[in-house]
Amino acid sequence: LTQPHYIRCIKPNLDKSSDSFNSGEVLRQLRYAGMMETIRIRREGYALREDHESFYNRFHLLLNPEEAAEGEGISHLVKVLSERLSITDADWQIGHTKIFLRRELANKLELLALLRVHAAARTLGRFGRFVAERRASTLLTAWGRLRLHMLRIHRERKAAT
């Protein structure tokens, strides 16, 4: 789910001459672009990185109402999910603006969120069917009473003539 937003060109030398490679200049450009930090993070196994707000919005639905009332924010969410899934801090790290996750943990969280959404959809579907059945039952009862009333009136008129 990592999506590059731009492509940064690295110049092999400052002279713009062909067949000339200045490794110090290339390393400086890579450091400036943040590539060395990104490479280090990826080597440590944190293949997925996401903003705190985005992560919280996607996965806060995994908290129970009681857990959500206990605290708020990314650190509370990570603490509760770590306890529930029996995972250590090595599987994810919280940075200043982003959270870094290992691929396996990200896949597990996605699956849990999907299961929670499906369960909520089933609950809403059951409630919708209950309401529809109740309305249909009320409508059929009212129609049946009206029909009996009309038959009674028809019999009374027929008996009067």
mmCIF file of C-alpha atoms in Angstrom:
data_model
loop_
_atom_site.group_PDB
_atom_site.id
_atom_site.type_symbol
_atom_site.label_atom_id
_atom_site.label_comp_id
_atom_site.label_asym_id
_atom_site.label_seq_id
_atom_site.Cartn_x
_atom_site.Cartn_y
_atom_site.Cartn_z
ATOM 1 C CA LEU A 1 0.000 0.000 0.000
ATOM 2 C CA THR A 2 3.007 2.245 -0.354
ATOM 3 C CA GLN A 3 2.395 4.686 -3.160
ATOM 4 C CA PRO A 4 5.173 6.904 -4.497
ATOM 5 C CA HIS A 5 4.001 10.458 -5.011
ATOM 6 C CA TYR A 6 6.885 11.707 -7.090
ATOM 7 C CA ILE A 7 10.085 10.580 -8.756
ATOM 8 C CA ARG A 8 13.263 12.302 -7.704
ATOM 9 C CA CYS A 9 16.131 12.327 -10.160
ATOM 10 C CA ILE A 10 19.604 11.800 -8.760
ATOM 11 C CA LYS A 11 22.390 13.556 -10.670
ATOM 12 C CA PRO A 12 25.565 11.447 -10.957
ATOM 13 C CA ASN A 13 27.806 14.543 -10.903
ATOM 14 C CA LEU A 14 27.639 18.329 -10.744
ATOM 15 C CA ASP A 15 29.456 18.828 -14.071
ATOM 16 C CA LYS A 16 26.737 17.133 -16.137
ATOM 17 C CA SER A 17 29.446 15.175 -17.885
ATOM 18 C CA SER A 18 28.916 11.660 -19.175
ATOM 19 C CA ASP A 19 30.671 8.598 -17.727
ATOM 20 C CA SER A 20 31.458 10.469 -14.506
ATOM 21 C CA PHE A 21 30.056 9.287 -11.186
ATOM 22 C CA ASN A 22 30.619 11.178 -7.931
ATOM 23 C CA SER A 23 29.531 8.794 -5.157
ATOM 24 C CA GLY A 24 29.733 11.465 -2.442
ATOM 25 C CA GLU A 25 27.384 13.749 -4.368
ATOM 26 C CA VAL A 26 24.926 10.898 -5.028
ATOM 27 C CA LEU A 27 24.950 9.927 -1.334
ATOM 28 C CA ARG A 28 24.306 13.555 -0.330
ATOM 29 C CA GLN A 29 21.297 13.716 -2.665
ATOM 30 C CA LEU A 30 19.935 10.422 -1.355
ATOM 31 C CA ARG A 31 20.248 11.612 2.249
ATOM 32 C CA TYR A 32 18.609 14.920 1.420
ATOM 33 C CA ALA A 33 15.693 13.133 -0.272
ATOM 34 C CA GLY A 34 15.187 10.941 2.816
ATOM 35 C CA MET A 35 15.944 7.759 0.911
ATOM 36 C CA MET A 36 18.539 6.507 3.383
ATOM 37 C CA GLU A 37 16.005 6.696 6.227
ATOM 38 C CA THR A 38 13.366 4.971 4.092
ATOM 39 C CA ILE A 39 15.802 2.210 3.172
ATOM 40 C CA ARG A 40 16.743 1.731 6.840
ATOM 41 C CA ILE A 41 13.082 1.477 7.848
ATOM 42 C CA ARG A 42 12.345 -1.019 5.095
ATOM 43 C CA ARG A 43 15.351 -3.137 6.028
ATOM 44 C CA GLU A 44 14.056 -3.350 9.590
ATOM 45 C CA GLY A 45 10.885 -4.895 8.159
ATOM 46 C CA TYR A 46 8.420 -2.018 8.466
ATOM 47 C CA ALA A 47 7.080 -2.229 4.951
ATOM 48 C CA LEU A 48 3.985 -0.155 5.618
ATOM 49 C CA ARG A 49 3.841 3.414 6.880
ATOM 50 C CA GLU A 50 0.735 5.482 7.407
ATOM 51 C CA ASP A 51 -0.213 8.835 8.920
ATOM 52 C CA HIS A 52 -1.557 8.700 12.471
ATOM 53 C CA GLU A 53 -4.938 10.155 11.515
ATOM 54 C CA SER A 54 -5.442 7.794 8.600
ATOM 55 C CA PHE A 55 -4.451 4.763 10.681
ATOM 56 C CA TYR A 56 -6.743 5.781 13.543
ATOM 57 C CA ASN A 57 -9.679 6.381 11.193
ATOM 58 C CA ARG A 58 -9.224 2.968 9.573
ATOM 59 C CA PHE A 59 -8.744 0.859 12.677
ATOM 60 C CA HIS A 60 -10.505 2.578 15.607
ATOM 61 C CA LEU A 61 -13.560 0.467 14.793
ATOM 62 C CA LEU A 62 -11.664 -2.517 16.212
ATOM 63 C CA LEU A 63 -12.064 -1.044 19.701
ATOM 64 C CA ASN A 64 -15.026 -1.991 21.884
ATOM 65 C CA PRO A 65 -17.093 0.931 23.218
ATOM 66 C CA GLU A 66 -15.567 0.428 26.684
ATOM 67 C CA GLU A 67 -12.028 0.490 25.292
ATOM 68 C CA ALA A 68 -12.770 3.560 23.208
ATOM 69 C CA ALA A 69 -14.068 5.369 26.300
ATOM 70 C CA GLU A 70 -10.884 4.593 28.272
ATOM 71 C CA GLY A 71 -8.638 6.711 26.077
ATOM 72 C CA GLU A 72 -8.165 8.322 22.735
ATOM 73 C CA GLY A 73 -5.454 8.686 20.151
ATOM 74 C CA ILE A 74 -3.021 6.536 18.285
ATOM 75 C CA SER A 75 -1.024 5.407 21.331
ATOM 76 C CA HIS A 76 -4.166 4.125 23.090
ATOM 77 C CA LEU A 77 -5.281 2.308 19.934
ATOM 78 C CA VAL A 78 -1.869 0.666 19.521
ATOM 79 C CA LYS A 79 -1.756 -0.328 23.202
ATOM 80 C CA VAL A 80 -5.202 -1.961 23.132
ATOM 81 C CA LEU A 81 -4.587 -3.753 19.836
ATOM 82 C CA SER A 82 -1.172 -4.966 21.051
ATOM 83 C CA GLU A 83 -2.757 -6.487 24.141
ATOM 84 C CA ARG A 84 -5.617 -8.038 22.201
ATOM 85 C CA LEU A 85 -3.451 -9.521 19.439
ATOM 86 C CA SER A 86 -0.589 -10.476 21.796
ATOM 87 C CA ILE A 87 2.031 -8.662 19.755
ATOM 88 C CA THR A 88 5.080 -6.685 20.801
ATOM 89 C CA ASP A 89 6.292 -3.210 19.974
ATOM 90 C CA ALA A 90 8.686 -4.799 17.481
ATOM 91 C CA ASP A 91 5.780 -5.327 15.063
ATOM 92 C CA TRP A 92 5.026 -1.622 14.893
ATOM 93 C CA GLN A 93 6.638 1.654 15.779
ATOM 94 C CA ILE A 94 4.989 5.012 16.360
ATOM 95 C CA GLY A 95 6.812 7.973 14.842
ATOM 96 C CA HIS A 96 6.085 11.678 15.227
ATOM 97 C CA THR A 97 3.652 11.768 12.301
ATOM 98 C CA LYS A 98 3.482 8.179 11.024
ATOM 99 C CA ILE A 99 3.080 4.665 12.291
ATOM 100 C CA PHE A 100 5.285 1.923 10.837
ATOM 101 C CA LEU A 101 3.941 -1.628 10.555
ATOM 102 C CA ARG A 102 5.229 -4.975 9.453
ATOM 103 C CA ARG A 103 3.353 -6.399 6.453
ATOM 104 C CA GLU A 104 1.926 -9.394 8.368
ATOM 105 C CA LEU A 105 0.457 -7.160 11.064
ATOM 106 C CA ALA A 106 -1.033 -4.794 8.490
ATOM 107 C CA ASN A 107 -2.715 -7.718 6.714
ATOM 108 C CA LYS A 108 -4.075 -9.036 10.030
ATOM 109 C CA LEU A 109 -5.489 -5.612 10.970
ATOM 110 C CA GLU A 110 -7.094 -5.220 7.542
ATOM 111 C CA LEU A 111 -8.758 -8.620 7.895
ATOM 112 C CA LEU A 112 -10.042 -7.816 11.397
ATOM 113 C CA ALA A 113 -11.447 -4.479 10.215
ATOM 114 C CA LEU A 114 -13.135 -6.185 7.262
ATOM 115 C CA LEU A 115 -14.684 -8.808 9.566
ATOM 116 C CA ARG A 116 -15.960 -6.079 11.907
ATOM 117 C CA VAL A 117 -17.550 -4.206 8.983
ATOM 118 C CA HIS A 118 -19.188 -7.402 7.687
ATOM 119 C CA ALA A 119 -20.569 -8.169 11.160
ATOM 120 C CA ALA A 120 -22.013 -4.659 11.396
ATOM 121 C CA ALA A 121 -23.562 -5.039 7.937
ATOM 122 C CA ARG A 122 -25.184 -8.329 8.971
ATOM 123 C CA THR A 123 -26.596 -6.681 12.101
ATOM 124 C CA LEU A 124 -28.016 -3.809 10.067
ATOM 125 C CA GLY A 125 -29.468 -6.278 7.568
ATOM 126 C CA ARG A 126 -31.186 -8.256 10.332
ATOM 127 C CA PHE A 127 -32.599 -5.064 11.812
ATOM 128 C CA GLY A 128 -33.801 -3.924 8.379
ATOM 129 C CA ARG A 129 -35.521 -7.259 7.770
ATOM 130 C CA PHE A 130 -37.113 -7.103 11.234
ATOM 131 C CA VAL A 131 -38.492 -3.623 10.533
ATOM 132 C CA ALA A 132 -39.725 -4.671 7.085
ATOM 133 C CA GLU A 133 -41.405 -7.804 8.468
ATOM 134 C CA ARG A 134 -43.024 -5.779 11.234
ATOM 135 C CA ARG A 135 -44.346 -3.214 8.771
ATOM 136 C CA ALA A 136 -45.584 -5.947 6.448
ATOM 137 C CA SER A 137 -47.285 -7.696 9.365
ATOM 138 C CA THR A 138 -48.976 -4.460 10.449
ATOM 139 C CA LEU A 139 -50.062 -3.747 6.877
ATOM 140 C CA LEU A 140 -51.460 -7.257 6.360
ATOM 141 C CA THR A 141 -53.324 -7.119 9.679
ATOM 142 C CA ALA A 142 -54.831 -3.738 8.786
ATOM 143 C CA TRP A 143 -55.799 -4.984 5.312
ATOM 144 C CA GLY A 144 -57.400 -8.119 6.830
ATOM 145 C CA ARG A 145 -59.424 -6.049 9.323
ATOM 146 C CA LEU A 146 -60.550 -3.716 6.557
ATOM 147 C CA ARG A 147 -61.598 -6.676 4.433
ATOM 148 C CA LEU A 148 -63.587 -8.226 7.317
ATOM 149 C CA HIS A 149 -65.232 -4.856 8.011
ATOM 150 C CA MET A 150 -66.206 -4.479 4.348
ATOM 151 C CA LEU A 151 -67.622 -8.039 4.277
ATOM 152 C CA ARG A 152 -69.638 -7.323 7.437
ATOM 153 C CA ILE A 153 -71.049 -4.134 5.885
ATOM 154 C CA HIS A 154 -71.838 -6.022 2.671
ATOM 155 C CA ARG A 155 -73.688 -8.777 4.608
ATOM 156 C CA GLU A 156 -75.628 -6.212 6.639
ATOM 157 C CA ARG A 157 -76.756 -4.417 3.455
ATOM 158 C CA LYS A 158 -77.634 -7.690 1.818
ATOM 159 C CA ALA A 159 -79.651 -8.788 4.857
ATOM 160 C CA ALA A 160 -81.467 -5.403 4.967
ATOM 161 C CA THR A 161 -82.772 -5.778 1.421
#
